[in-house]
Each structure stands twice: as structure tokens, then as C-alpha cells.
Coordinates of C-alpha atoms and ligand atoms in Angstrom, one line a residue:
M294 CA 25.4 -7.1 14.9
R295 CA 25.3 -6.1 18.6
Q296 CA 25.8 -9.7 19.6
K297 CA 28.7 -10.0 17.3
E298 CA 30.3 -6.9 18.7
E299 CA 29.9 -8.1 22.2
G300 CA 31.4 -11.4 21.2
R301 CA 34.3 -9.6 19.7
K302 CA 34.8 -7.5 22.9
K303 CA 34.6 -10.7 25.0
Q304 CA 37.3 -12.2 22.8
T305 CA 39.7 -9.2 23.2
A306 CA 39.0 -9.2 26.9
I307 CA 39.9 -12.8 27.2
S308 CA 43.1 -12.5 25.1
S309 CA 44.3 -9.4 27.0
T310 CA 43.7 -11.1 30.4
G311 CA 45.4 -14.1 28.8
S312 CA 48.5 -12.0 28.0
I313 CA 48.8 -10.7 31.6
L314 CA 48.4 -14.2 33.0
E315 CA 50.6 -15.6 30.4
R316 CA 53.5 -13.6 31.7
H317 CA 53.1 -14.9 35.2
F318 CA 52.0 -18.5 34.6
S319 CA 53.3 -19.2 31.1
V320 CA 53.3 -23.0 31.5
T321 CA 49.9 -23.6 33.0
L322 CA 48.1 -21.2 30.8
F323 CA 49.5 -22.7 27.6
D324 CA 46.7 -25.3 27.5
M325 CA 44.0 -22.7 28.2
V326 CA 45.2 -20.4 25.4
Q327 CA 45.2 -23.4 23.0
K328 CA 41.4 -23.6 23.3
I329 CA 41.0 -20.2 21.8
V330 CA 41.9 -19.8 18.2
R331 CA 41.4 -16.9 15.9
L332 CA 38.8 -17.9 13.3
S333 CA 39.8 -17.7 9.7
E334 CA 38.3 -14.9 7.6
A335 CA 36.4 -17.5 5.6
V336 CA 34.7 -18.9 8.7
I337 CA 34.0 -15.4 10.0
N338 CA 32.3 -14.6 6.7
Q339 CA 30.3 -17.8 6.8
I340 CA 29.1 -17.0 10.3
A341 CA 28.1 -13.5 9.2
A342 CA 26.3 -15.0 6.2
G343 CA 24.0 -16.7 8.7
E344 CA 22.8 -13.2 9.7
V345 CA 22.8 -11.4 6.4
V346 CA 21.8 -14.2 4.1
E347 CA 18.8 -16.2 5.4
G348 CA 18.0 -17.5 2.0
P349 CA 17.6 -16.7 -1.7
S350 CA 15.2 -13.8 -1.1
S351 CA 17.6 -12.0 1.2
V352 CA 20.4 -12.5 -1.3
V353 CA 18.2 -10.9 -4.0
K354 CA 17.3 -8.1 -1.7
E355 CA 21.0 -7.3 -0.9
L356 CA 22.0 -7.4 -4.5
I357 CA 19.1 -5.2 -5.7
E358 CA 19.9 -2.7 -3.0
N359 CA 23.5 -2.6 -4.2
S360 CA 22.3 -1.9 -7.7
L361 CA 20.0 0.9 -6.5
D362 CA 22.8 2.4 -4.5
A363 CA 24.8 2.3 -7.7
K364 CA 22.0 4.4 -9.4
A365 CA 21.0 1.7 -11.8
S366 CA 18.0 2.5 -14.1
R367 CA 17.5 -1.1 -15.2
I368 CA 17.8 -4.2 -13.0
S369 CA 17.2 -7.7 -14.3
I370 CA 17.0 -10.7 -12.0
A371 CA 16.9 -14.4 -13.0
I372 CA 16.8 -17.3 -10.6
Q373 CA 16.8 -21.1 -11.0
G374 CA 15.6 -23.7 -8.5
G375 CA 14.1 -21.0 -6.3
G376 CA 17.5 -19.3 -6.1
L377 CA 19.4 -22.2 -4.6
L378 CA 20.7 -23.3 -7.9
S379 CA 21.5 -19.9 -9.2
I380 CA 20.7 -16.2 -8.9
E381 CA 21.8 -13.7 -11.5
I382 CA 21.4 -10.0 -11.3
E383 CA 22.4 -7.5 -13.9
D384 CA 22.4 -3.7 -13.6
D385 CA 23.4 -0.6 -15.6
G386 CA 24.6 1.3 -12.6
S387 CA 28.0 2.9 -11.9
G388 CA 29.9 -0.3 -11.9
M389 CA 33.4 -0.7 -10.3
N390 CA 37.0 -0.3 -11.4
R391 CA 39.4 -3.2 -10.9
E392 CA 40.6 -2.3 -7.4
D393 CA 37.1 -1.8 -6.0
A394 CA 35.9 -5.0 -7.6
V395 CA 38.6 -6.9 -5.7
L396 CA 37.9 -5.0 -2.5
C397 CA 34.1 -5.4 -2.6
L398 CA 34.3 -9.1 -1.7
E399 CA 36.2 -8.3 1.6
R400 CA 34.3 -7.9 4.8
H401 CA 33.7 -4.3 5.9
A402 CA 34.6 -3.1 2.5
T403 CA 32.1 -0.4 1.5
S404 CA 32.1 2.7 -0.6
K405 CA 29.1 4.1 1.4
I406 CA 30.5 5.3 4.7
R407 CA 33.9 6.5 5.8
T408 CA 33.4 7.3 9.5
A409 CA 30.9 6.5 12.1
D410 CA 29.4 10.0 11.7
D411 CA 28.3 9.1 8.2
L412 CA 25.9 6.7 9.7
Q413 CA 23.7 9.6 10.8
A414 CA 23.1 11.0 7.3
L415 CA 22.8 7.7 5.5
S416 CA 20.9 7.7 2.3
T417 CA 22.0 4.5 0.8
M418 CA 20.5 1.1 1.4
G419 CA 23.6 -0.9 2.5
F420 CA 26.4 0.5 4.5
R421 CA 28.1 -2.3 6.5
G422 CA 30.1 -3.8 3.7
E423 CA 29.0 -7.2 4.6
A424 CA 26.7 -8.5 2.0
L425 CA 29.0 -9.5 -0.8
A426 CA 31.6 -11.0 1.5
A427 CA 28.9 -13.0 3.2
I428 CA 27.1 -14.2 0.0
S429 CA 30.4 -15.1 -1.8
S430 CA 31.6 -17.1 1.2
V431 CA 28.7 -19.5 0.9
S432 CA 28.5 -19.9 -2.9
H433 CA 30.2 -20.1 -6.2
F434 CA 30.4 -16.4 -7.0
E435 CA 31.1 -14.5 -10.2
L436 CA 31.3 -10.8 -10.7
K437 CA 31.5 -8.9 -13.9
T438 CA 31.7 -5.2 -13.6
S439 CA 32.8 -2.1 -15.5
D440 CA 32.9 1.6 -14.6
G441 CA 32.6 2.3 -18.3
K442 CA 36.4 2.3 -18.9
I443 CA 37.6 -1.1 -17.9
G444 CA 35.8 -4.4 -17.3
T445 CA 36.8 -6.9 -14.6
A446 CA 35.7 -10.5 -14.0
I447 CA 36.2 -12.1 -10.7
R448 CA 35.5 -15.7 -9.7
S449 CA 35.5 -17.0 -6.2
E450 CA 34.6 -20.3 -4.5
G451 CA 33.4 -20.2 -0.9
G452 CA 34.8 -16.8 -0.5
K453 CA 38.3 -17.6 -1.9
I454 CA 39.1 -15.6 -5.0
E455 CA 40.1 -18.0 -7.8
S456 CA 40.7 -15.6 -10.7
I457 CA 40.7 -11.9 -11.6
L458 CA 40.6 -11.2 -15.3
P459 CA 39.9 -8.3 -17.6
C460 CA 36.6 -8.6 -19.5
A461 CA 34.4 -6.8 -21.9
R462 CA 31.3 -5.3 -20.4
N463 CA 29.3 -2.0 -20.7
R464 CA 29.1 0.1 -17.6
G465 CA 27.3 -1.8 -14.9
T466 CA 27.5 -4.9 -12.9
T467 CA 26.5 -8.6 -13.3
I468 CA 26.6 -10.9 -10.4
S469 CA 26.0 -14.7 -10.7
I470 CA 25.6 -16.8 -7.6
R471 CA 25.5 -20.6 -8.0
S472 CA 24.9 -23.4 -5.5
L473 CA 24.0 -21.1 -2.6
F474 CA 25.0 -22.7 0.8
Y475 CA 26.9 -25.6 -0.9
N476 CA 29.5 -25.4 1.9
T477 CA 27.0 -24.9 4.8
P478 CA 24.8 -28.0 4.5
A479 CA 22.9 -27.3 7.8
R480 CA 21.7 -24.0 6.4
K481 CA 20.8 -25.6 3.1
K482 CA 18.7 -28.2 4.8
F483 CA 16.5 -25.5 6.4
Q484 CA 15.6 -23.8 3.1
K485 CA 12.0 -23.5 1.9
S486 CA 10.7 -25.6 -1.0
P487 CA 11.7 -24.1 -4.4
S488 CA 8.1 -22.9 -5.1
A489 CA 7.9 -21.2 -1.7
S490 CA 11.2 -19.7 -2.3
V491 CA 10.2 -18.3 -5.7
A492 CA 7.1 -16.7 -4.1
Q493 CA 9.3 -15.1 -1.5
V494 CA 11.7 -13.7 -4.1
V495 CA 8.8 -12.4 -6.2
K496 CA 7.4 -10.6 -3.1
T497 CA 10.9 -9.2 -2.3
V498 CA 11.4 -7.8 -5.8
E499 CA 7.8 -6.5 -6.0
T500 CA 8.2 -4.7 -2.6
I501 CA 11.4 -3.0 -3.6
A502 CA 10.0 -2.1 -7.1
L503 CA 7.0 -0.4 -5.5
A504 CA 9.2 2.2 -3.9
H505 CA 11.4 2.7 -7.0
P506 CA 9.0 3.3 -9.9
E507 CA 11.7 5.2 -11.9
V508 CA 13.7 2.0 -12.2
A509 CA 12.9 -0.8 -14.7
F510 CA 12.8 -4.3 -13.2
T511 CA 12.5 -7.8 -14.8
L512 CA 12.3 -11.0 -12.9
H513 CA 12.5 -14.5 -14.3
S514 CA 12.3 -17.8 -12.5
G515 CA 13.5 -20.6 -14.9
A516 CA 11.6 -19.9 -18.1
Q517 CA 8.8 -18.1 -16.4
A518 CA 8.6 -14.3 -16.5
H519 CA 7.2 -13.0 -13.2
L520 CA 7.8 -9.2 -13.6
K521 CA 8.4 -6.8 -16.4
L522 CA 8.2 -3.3 -15.2
E523 CA 9.2 -0.2 -17.2
P524 CA 10.0 3.1 -15.5
Q525 CA 6.7 4.7 -14.6
D526 CA 5.1 7.1 -12.1
Q527 CA 4.3 6.0 -8.6
K528 CA 0.6 5.3 -9.1
G529 CA 1.3 3.4 -12.4
R530 CA 3.9 1.2 -10.6
I531 CA 1.5 0.4 -7.8
E532 CA -1.3 -0.5 -10.1
A533 CA 1.1 -2.6 -12.3
I534 CA 2.0 -4.7 -9.3
L535 CA -1.0 -4.7 -7.0
G536 CA -4.0 -3.5 -9.1
P537 CA -6.1 -0.4 -8.6
F538 CA -5.9 1.8 -5.5
P539 CA -8.6 4.4 -6.1
H540 CA -7.9 6.7 -3.1
E541 CA -4.9 8.9 -2.7
I542 CA -3.8 10.7 0.5
K543 CA -1.2 13.4 1.2
T544 CA 0.0 14.1 4.7
L545 CA 2.6 16.4 6.1
R546 CA 5.1 13.6 6.2
G547 CA 4.1 11.5 3.2
M548 CA 1.7 10.2 0.7
G549 CA -0.1 7.0 0.0
F550 CA -2.6 5.0 -2.0
L551 CA -5.6 3.2 -0.5
S552 CA -7.8 0.4 -1.8
A553 CA -11.6 0.7 -1.8
P554 CA -13.1 -0.5 1.5
Q555 CA -14.8 -3.5 -0.3
D556 CA -11.3 -4.7 -1.3
A557 CA -10.2 -5.1 2.3
K558 CA -8.7 -8.5 3.2
T559 CA -8.6 -10.8 6.2
H560 CA -4.8 -10.5 6.2
R561 CA -2.2 -7.7 6.1
R562 CA -0.1 -9.0 3.3
N563 CA -1.1 -6.2 0.9
Q564 CA -0.2 -3.4 3.3
F565 CA 3.1 -1.8 2.3
L566 CA 4.8 0.9 4.4
F567 CA 8.0 2.6 3.3
I568 CA 9.9 5.0 5.5
N569 CA 12.4 6.9 3.5
R570 CA 11.8 4.5 0.7
R571 CA 12.8 1.4 2.8
P572 CA 10.2 -1.2 3.3
V573 CA 9.3 -1.5 7.0
F574 CA 6.5 -2.9 9.1
S575 CA 4.6 -0.9 11.7
P576 CA 1.5 -2.3 13.5
L577 CA 0.8 1.3 14.7
I578 CA 0.5 2.7 11.2
S579 CA -1.6 -0.2 10.0
R580 CA -4.0 0.6 12.9
A581 CA -4.0 4.3 12.0
V582 CA -5.0 3.5 8.4
Q583 CA -7.7 1.2 9.6
A584 CA -9.0 3.8 12.0
G585 CA -9.2 6.2 9.1
Y586 CA -11.5 3.8 7.2
G587 CA -13.8 3.9 10.2
T588 CA -17.1 2.1 9.7
R589 CA -16.4 1.5 6.1
L590 CA -14.6 -1.7 7.1
N591 CA -15.9 -4.7 8.8
E592 CA -14.1 -5.8 12.0
N593 CA -10.9 -7.7 11.4
S594 CA -10.6 -6.7 7.8
H595 CA -7.4 -5.0 6.6
P596 CA -7.4 -2.6 3.7
P597 CA -4.5 -2.9 1.2
F598 CA -2.5 0.3 1.1
V599 CA 0.9 1.6 0.0
L600 CA 2.2 4.4 2.2
F601 CA 5.4 6.4 1.8
L602 CA 6.6 8.4 4.7
E603 CA 9.6 10.7 4.9
I604 CA 10.8 10.9 8.5
P605 CA 14.2 12.2 9.7
S606 CA 16.4 9.2 10.5
D607 CA 16.9 10.2 14.1
E608 CA 13.2 9.8 14.7
V609 CA 13.1 6.2 13.4
D610 CA 14.4 3.1 15.0
V611 CA 14.3 0.5 12.3
N612 CA 16.2 -2.2 14.2
V613 CA 13.5 -3.4 16.5
H614 CA 13.8 -6.6 14.7
P615 CA 16.5 -6.8 12.0
Q616 CA 14.7 -9.3 9.7
K617 CA 11.1 -8.2 10.0
K618 CA 12.1 -4.5 9.8
E619 CA 9.6 -3.5 12.4
V620 CA 10.0 0.2 13.2
R621 CA 9.5 2.3 16.3
L622 CA 8.9 6.0 15.8
S623 CA 9.1 8.9 18.0
E624 CA 6.1 11.2 17.7
E625 CA 3.9 8.1 17.3
S626 CA 0.7 9.6 18.5
S627 CA 0.8 12.7 16.3
L628 CA 1.7 10.5 13.3
F629 CA -1.2 8.2 14.1
R630 CA -3.7 11.2 14.1
E631 CA -2.2 12.6 11.0
I632 CA -2.6 9.4 9.0
E633 CA -6.0 8.6 10.4
K634 CA -7.3 12.0 9.4
A635 CA -5.8 11.9 6.0
V636 CA -7.3 8.5 5.3
S637 CA -10.7 9.5 6.6
E638 CA -10.7 12.7 4.6
S639 CA -9.8 10.9 1.4
F640 CA -13.3 9.4 1.4
E641 CA -14.9 12.8 1.8
T642 CA -13.8 14.5 -1.4
P643 CA -16.7 16.0 -3.4
L644 CA -18.0 13.8 -6.2
F645 CA -16.6 16.0 -9.0
E646 CA -13.7 18.4 -8.6
K647 CA -14.6 19.9 -11.9
P648 CA -18.1 20.3 -13.3
I649 CA -18.9 17.9 -16.0
F650 CA -19.0 19.5 -19.4
F651 CA -20.4 18.1 -22.5
T652 CA -18.9 18.3 -25.9
P653 CA -20.6 21.2 -27.5
P654 CA -23.0 20.6 -30.4
P655 CA -21.5 21.3 -33.8
T656 CA -21.3 25.0 -34.3
F657 CA -22.2 26.8 -37.5
S658 CA -23.1 30.2 -38.7
L659 CA -25.4 31.4 -41.4
A660 CA -22.6 32.9 -43.4
E661 CA -20.7 29.6 -43.6
D662 CA -23.8 27.6 -44.4
P663 CA -26.0 29.5 -47.0
F664 CA -28.5 26.7 -47.1
S665 CA -29.2 26.7 -43.4
V666 CA -32.6 28.1 -42.5
L667 CA -32.0 27.6 -38.7
P668 CA -31.8 30.7 -36.6
A669 CA -28.3 31.8 -35.6
F670 CA -27.1 30.1 -32.5
P671 CA -24.5 31.8 -30.3
K672 CA -21.2 30.6 -31.6
F673 CA -18.9 28.9 -29.1
Q674 CA -15.2 29.1 -29.7
T675 CA -14.2 27.0 -26.7
T676 CA -14.4 23.3 -26.4
E677 CA -16.4 23.8 -23.2
L678 CA -19.8 25.3 -23.0
P679 CA -19.7 28.7 -21.3
F680 CA -22.1 27.5 -18.7
E681 CA -22.5 24.4 -16.6
I682 CA -25.0 21.9 -17.7
E683 CA -26.3 19.4 -15.2
D684 CA -25.7 15.8 -15.9
R685 CA -29.1 14.4 -16.9
P686 CA -30.7 11.2 -15.7
L687 CA -31.3 8.7 -18.6
A688 CA -33.0 5.7 -17.2
V689 CA -33.8 3.6 -14.1
F690 CA -33.4 -0.1 -14.2
G691 CA -34.7 -1.7 -11.0
K692 CA -32.5 -0.2 -8.3
F693 CA -30.0 1.4 -10.7
L694 CA -29.9 4.8 -12.2
L695 CA -28.0 5.6 -15.4
M696 CA -26.9 9.1 -16.0
E697 CA -26.2 10.7 -19.4
S698 CA -22.5 10.8 -18.5
F699 CA -22.6 7.0 -18.1
I700 CA -22.5 7.2 -14.3
L701 CA -24.2 4.1 -12.9
V702 CA -25.7 4.6 -9.4
D703 CA -26.8 1.9 -7.0
L704 CA -29.9 3.6 -5.6
S705 CA -30.1 1.4 -2.5
G706 CA -26.6 2.3 -1.6
A707 CA -27.2 6.0 -2.3
H708 CA -30.4 5.9 -0.2
A709 CA -28.6 4.2 2.7
R710 CA -25.8 6.8 2.6
V711 CA -28.2 9.7 2.6
L712 CA -30.3 8.1 5.4
F713 CA -27.2 7.3 7.5
E714 CA -25.9 10.8 7.3
E715 CA -29.3 12.2 8.1
M716 CA -29.6 10.1 11.2
K717 CA -26.0 10.7 12.3
T718 CA -25.7 14.4 11.9
G719 CA -29.2 15.3 13.1
V720 CA -29.3 18.2 10.7
Q721 CA -32.1 17.1 8.4
E722 CA -35.1 18.1 6.5
K723 CA -37.9 16.4 8.5
Q724 CA -41.3 15.5 7.1
A725 CA -44.1 16.2 9.5
L726 CA -46.8 13.4 9.5
L727 CA -50.4 14.5 9.1
C728 CA -51.6 11.5 11.1
P729 CA -49.1 10.5 13.8
L730 CA -48.0 6.9 13.7
E731 CA -48.2 4.8 16.8
I732 CA -45.8 2.1 18.0
E733 CA -45.3 -0.2 21.0
I734 CA -42.0 0.1 22.7
D735 CA -40.2 -2.2 25.2
H736 CA -38.0 0.5 26.9
P737 CA -38.9 4.0 27.8
E738 CA -35.4 5.1 26.6
T739 CA -36.5 4.3 23.0
E740 CA -38.1 7.8 22.9
S741 CA -34.9 9.7 23.4
A742 CA -32.9 7.2 21.2
L743 CA -35.3 7.8 18.4
E744 CA -35.1 11.6 18.9
T745 CA -31.3 11.5 18.5
I746 CA -31.6 10.0 15.0
G747 CA -34.2 12.6 14.0
V748 CA -37.5 10.8 14.7
E749 CA -39.8 13.3 16.5
C750 CA -42.0 11.3 19.0
R751 CA -43.7 11.5 22.3
L752 CA -44.9 9.0 24.9
I753 CA -48.6 8.5 24.9
G754 CA -48.8 5.6 27.3
P755 CA -46.4 3.6 29.4
S756 CA -45.2 1.6 26.4
R757 CA -46.6 3.6 23.5
L758 CA -45.1 6.2 21.3
A759 CA -46.7 8.6 18.8
I760 CA -44.4 9.5 15.9
D761 CA -44.9 13.1 14.6
A762 CA -42.1 13.6 12.1
L763 CA -39.5 11.5 10.3
P764 CA -36.1 12.1 8.6
S765 CA -37.0 12.9 5.0
S766 CA -35.4 9.7 3.7
I767 CA -37.6 7.3 5.7
D768 CA -40.8 6.5 3.8
P769 CA -43.7 6.9 6.4
S770 CA -45.4 3.9 5.0
Q771 CA -42.3 1.9 5.7
F772 CA -41.6 3.2 9.2
F773 CA -42.5 -0.1 10.9
S774 CA -40.0 -1.9 8.8
F775 CA -37.4 0.8 9.6
F776 CA -38.2 0.6 13.3
S777 CA -37.8 -3.1 13.6
T778 CA -34.5 -3.1 11.6
W779 CA -33.2 -0.3 13.9
N780 CA -34.3 -2.2 16.9
E781 CA -32.6 -5.4 15.8
T782 CA -29.3 -4.0 14.4
K783 CA -28.6 -1.2 16.9
K784 CA -25.9 0.2 14.7
L785 CA -26.9 3.0 12.4
E786 CA -24.7 1.8 9.5
N787 CA -26.4 -1.6 9.5
T788 CA -29.9 -0.1 10.0
A789 CA -29.5 2.3 7.0
V790 CA -28.1 -0.4 4.7
R791 CA -30.5 -3.1 5.6
Y792 CA -33.6 -0.9 5.6
C793 CA -32.8 0.5 2.1
R794 CA -31.9 -2.9 0.7
N795 CA -35.1 -4.5 1.8
L796 CA -37.2 -1.5 0.8
K797 CA -39.7 -2.7 -1.8
K798 CA -39.7 0.5 -3.7
K799 CA -39.7 1.4 -7.3
Y800 CA -37.7 4.6 -7.8
S801 CA -39.2 6.9 -10.5
L802 CA -36.7 8.7 -12.7
D803 CA -37.3 11.9 -10.7
E804 CA -36.9 10.3 -7.4
A805 CA -33.8 8.5 -8.4
F806 CA -32.3 11.8 -9.7
L807 CA -33.2 13.6 -6.5
L808 CA -31.5 10.9 -4.5
W809 CA -28.4 11.2 -6.7
R810 CA -28.4 15.0 -6.0
R811 CA -28.8 14.5 -2.3
L812 CA -26.0 12.0 -2.3
Q813 CA -23.7 14.6 -3.6
K814 CA -24.2 16.7 -0.5
C815 CA -23.1 13.8 1.7
K816 CA -19.7 13.9 3.4
D817 CA -18.8 10.5 1.9
S818 CA -20.6 10.1 -1.4
L819 CA -18.7 7.2 -2.8
Y820 CA -19.5 4.4 -0.4
D821 CA -22.5 3.2 1.5
P822 CA -22.2 3.1 5.3
L823 CA -20.8 -0.5 5.1
G824 CA -18.2 0.3 2.6
K825 CA -19.8 -0.9 -0.7
K826 CA -19.2 1.3 -3.7
I827 CA -22.3 3.3 -4.7
W828 CA -21.5 4.6 -8.1
T829 CA -19.1 4.3 -11.0
Q830 CA -18.5 6.1 -14.2
M831 CA -18.3 3.7 -17.1
E832 CA -15.6 4.3 -19.6
R833 CA -15.0 3.4 -23.1
S834 CA -12.7 0.5 -22.0
D835 CA -15.6 -0.9 -20.0
F836 CA -17.8 -1.0 -23.1
E837 CA -15.0 -2.5 -25.0
Q838 CA -14.6 -5.2 -22.4
I839 CA -18.3 -5.9 -22.4
L840 CA -18.3 -6.3 -26.1
E841 CA -15.0 -8.2 -26.1
R842 CA -13.2 -5.7 -28.4
Ligands
ADP208 P1 27.5 -2.3 1.3 O1 26.4 -2.2 0.4 O2 27.0 -2.4 2.7 O3 28.5 -1.2 1.1 P2 28.1 -4.8 0.0 O4 29.0 -5.9 0.5 O5 26.7 -5.0 -0.3 O6 28.3 -3.7 1.2 O7 28.9 -4.1 -1.2 C1 30.2 -3.7 -1.0 C2 30.6 -2.6 -2.0 O8 30.6 -3.1 -3.3 C3 29.6 -1.4 -2.1 O9 29.9 -0.5 -1.1 C4 29.8 -0.9 -3.5 O10 30.8 0.0 -3.5 C5 30.2 -2.1 -4.2 N1 29.1 -2.7 -5.0 C6 28.3 -3.8 -4.7 N2 27.4 -4.0 -5.6 C7 27.6 -3.1 -6.6 C8 26.9 -2.8 -7.9 N3 25.9 -3.5 -8.3 N4 27.3 -1.7 -8.6 C9 28.4 -1.0 -8.1 N5 29.0 -1.2 -7.0 C10 28.6 -2.2 -6.2
MG209 MG1 25.0 -3.8 0.1

């Protein structure tokens, strides 16, 4: 855009110098002026098309954004041949009257701004009035639109209007684009393969649909249906497109949905950031989210997320790169901390926000049941018991505990989490050992390092330590195995997970239940220190799935 403006300035500068010189040297300059010709509107539009329209997916993006700006509630898109053969988009938005329909194909024709000041308070997606002019200049273009009163059909070829006719149409707009780039063969040559192009169109539509859950979208490519989305709430829309995102965050400037740590990927393709509902890309914010996951992620893994921020437009610079939509933000460091904190806290919510209640036993009274010989029970009127009942443990299978509420707990993971937090916080119930254990050490610093993780010890020789007390979740008979794991791994997360996984231990029902209770006091009770999920509550649908109902 800037380049174009500079180009235009240069052109005016040349022609005005030209006119001064012309007056003085009219003959000699004649040849020079001849070299400069004013480009026709069609060529200008085709050049602009090079910027606005990279390929089918950017056409689809511009057209959907127009439909959204027209307040459509349903948008259907169909493409053929990856979009190069045809793109058709239909909406039920405000539509246009005849005059606007004719004007909308002209360059810099827009209903969205009137003066440069309007740019500040812009709430619509498009505003430059370039997209339709550019797209129609490189295609066979057809527009059918109606504002609910009168319908208009316009056909153009390479940007030249061929016909304007009245037509029947409900309120809304249909745009058909055929043979994209038919008159710019160089651009056509550099297009992706049809299948890569379809993938890019699908991604484009999905991305926009993520931020507009109140709008229904369908997308077809040839006979294949790629998307069919009804209006839904934000969480439902994200799950329909990307699958489950179990963690939710709220920050001062936005909200978002995060994947479980174990679903992290080696790429960032499933990270979606929207600022003021526009898809953008920000390495800074990706890093803030990653920082919030902390040790739950392995190095170089990227958690899928969908984040929506609302930031005053004067604090956002979206045009760092016009195609990639990378953003620069003022207040970057405070935003970084805000997001990191919100992400980190989302893993620290207590296990149950509400206590679990059981369905009360059937109630009866002697008066209603003359045959009953049972003593009268207190009669509950509510559907919840008047007091909290603990969820009870049902069974232990190997290293799994099943609770009465169908919560299934991985005991190794729970144990690792409890041990990790014990070692890390230093606030712990310690178990004093009746007979101190003795170990050989390589470095004298081992003593103080063990002390910091809650192992009470003292030097009893140049390379010998006596252990007097241990964190309560280390089994004294397994201390040597703990010590060698700790010595090898150096990191507390790995020590805790590896020690508990290798522990040859049969948990009794009581022990398992105790562990489950202790887990609930942990800061992060859902994941083990390396980000694996510790427990899940099985639902009816899970049973149905197991039994293939
Ligand atoms: P911009 O969106 O930047 O204004 P476009 O070239 O994309 O420029 O569109 C030009 C104008 O055409 C818009 O300002 C709008 O008034 C009208 N328009 C385009 N698409 C639609 C549509 N689907 N429904 C109603 N009006 C539309
Ligand atoms: Mg537009």
C-alpha cells in the first residue's frame, strides 16, 4: 500500500516537473513524456490484485470478510479445482441496492469509511474498497445481490462490466468467481496444486469461523463437504473445528482455550490468536502461553490454543507484515506477564469447584408405606443430600484407582505430583527414620542439595551421609532407588515421575485413597510434573463408546 502511494507520488512529481519543463522545452521533452503513460483502470486493478489476491484462499478470505461486515448469519462457500476453476459464496447479509452493486466493483469504492479519521475507529474487516475491484479484474465475475427490495445481477469479465440486470433474490449476496487469473497467466502459473489450495482454503475458513461462532458456515470443495457449522457458543465452535480444549483462561484483556499439555505439538499450526476478532500472529504471545505451561511441556513443544484479545486499535500495529498478519503491540511485557500468569493459574484450579453429591436414596415415610417396618429415615426434600459425602474408593487395579464417582486415577502420576510438590515447596510432612540410612556421595554439596528437597541428612565421613528423615512420599525402603534417579536426572520433574513409575509397589485401597486425597491439596492436581494427565472422570458416553452403543 505504502509502496503504491510512493509510486503514485513519484508519478505526480514527474508529471508536474514535466509540465514546467514542457513549457520551456516543448519539443525536446515530447519524447520523454511519451514514455510515461497513464495506466488504464483495468491494469491498475490487475496490479492491485497482485497484492490483495494472492490465490484462492485470499479471495475466499476477502469475500467472507465482506459477508461478515454485511452482518450475515449464514455463509456458504463452494469451490472447484482448488478455487482456480470457481469460487462461489452466498450470504444472507444486508445485500446491496442497484447503485451500490454497480459501485462496489470500482476501486476505492467502500461503504465502510468516509474520511481518513474513520480509520481510527474501524470495526469492520475491510475498508479500502479494493477487494472486489481487484478480484473481478482477474476473473469472470458474477454478483447477485438484494437489499430485500430489489435484486441486481451484474456480470463482468476481467473487470469490465458486461451486463447489469434485475433479478430475483432474497436479501443477501451471492458472488461467483470463475477462472481466477485467466488473464494474468504469470500469476496463474505460480499457484499451488489444487489439493494444497483446498487445504489452504479450509484453513482460512476454519480460522475465520473460530472467531465468529454465532455465524453458520458451510464449505464444499467439489462434492466433498469440509465444514458444516451451525451457530454455537465459543467453546462449542472451537471443539467442532479443533477438538477438545479442556482449560479455559480469562485475563483482563481477553479469554482463551488451552489444550492439555500432552496434546502439545512440534509445530505451531494449532495456535490461534485473534486480536479484536482478527486472526493475527504473534511470536511473543505464543511464548507467553508456553511459559505459562512451565514444566508441563517438553522443550520445543507447542500447545494448541485459541486466544481472543481485545486491545484498543491504537496499541496494535497489525501491518508488520501484511500477509502473515504479524502484530506488534505496545505494552508487550505487561501482556506477556498477564497471559503467562493466566495460563499457569488455569492448571491450578481445585479439583472440584462444587462438592460431589450423590443422588439421594429413595425416600419414603411410614405413613405412605403402611407395610414398611423400617425405622423412619429423615426425609430429604431436595435432590441433594444436606451434607457432603466423600467420594468413596471402589477398587485398585494395578496402578489405577477407581472411585465410586467413576473417577479413574493413575496412582503413579498422582504419587509423582505429590512427591514433586513436596520436594519443591519444602513444606512437607517428614518421616523420621528410626535407623538412619547411609549413602556414599561424590560431592560434598550433595548434602545441602538433598536438604533443599526435604531430605534431612548429615555428613558422617568425607564421602558419607547419614539420612535421618525423608519427605513422606518417599518409601524409606526405596530411598536408594530414589537417590540414584535423582542423581541421574538432576531435574525434580523427571526424578519424581521416573521414581514413581519404577516403584515396584502395590497400592492398597487405603493407600491409594490417601494418595488421591493428598493429590487434591496439590497446586496442580490434574497433571503429573511432566504434563501427563493424572485422572479423568468417566461419563456415560465413555461407557457407551466402550460398549459400542
Ligand atoms: P471493502 O470491504 O474494503 O469496503 P470491497 O471491495 O471488499 O471493499 O467491497 C466494496 C463494498 O461492497 C463494501 O464496502 C460493501 O459496501 C459492498 N459489499 C461487498 N461485499 C458485500 C456483501 N457480501 N454484502 C453486502 N455488501 C457487500
Ligand atoms: Mg472487503
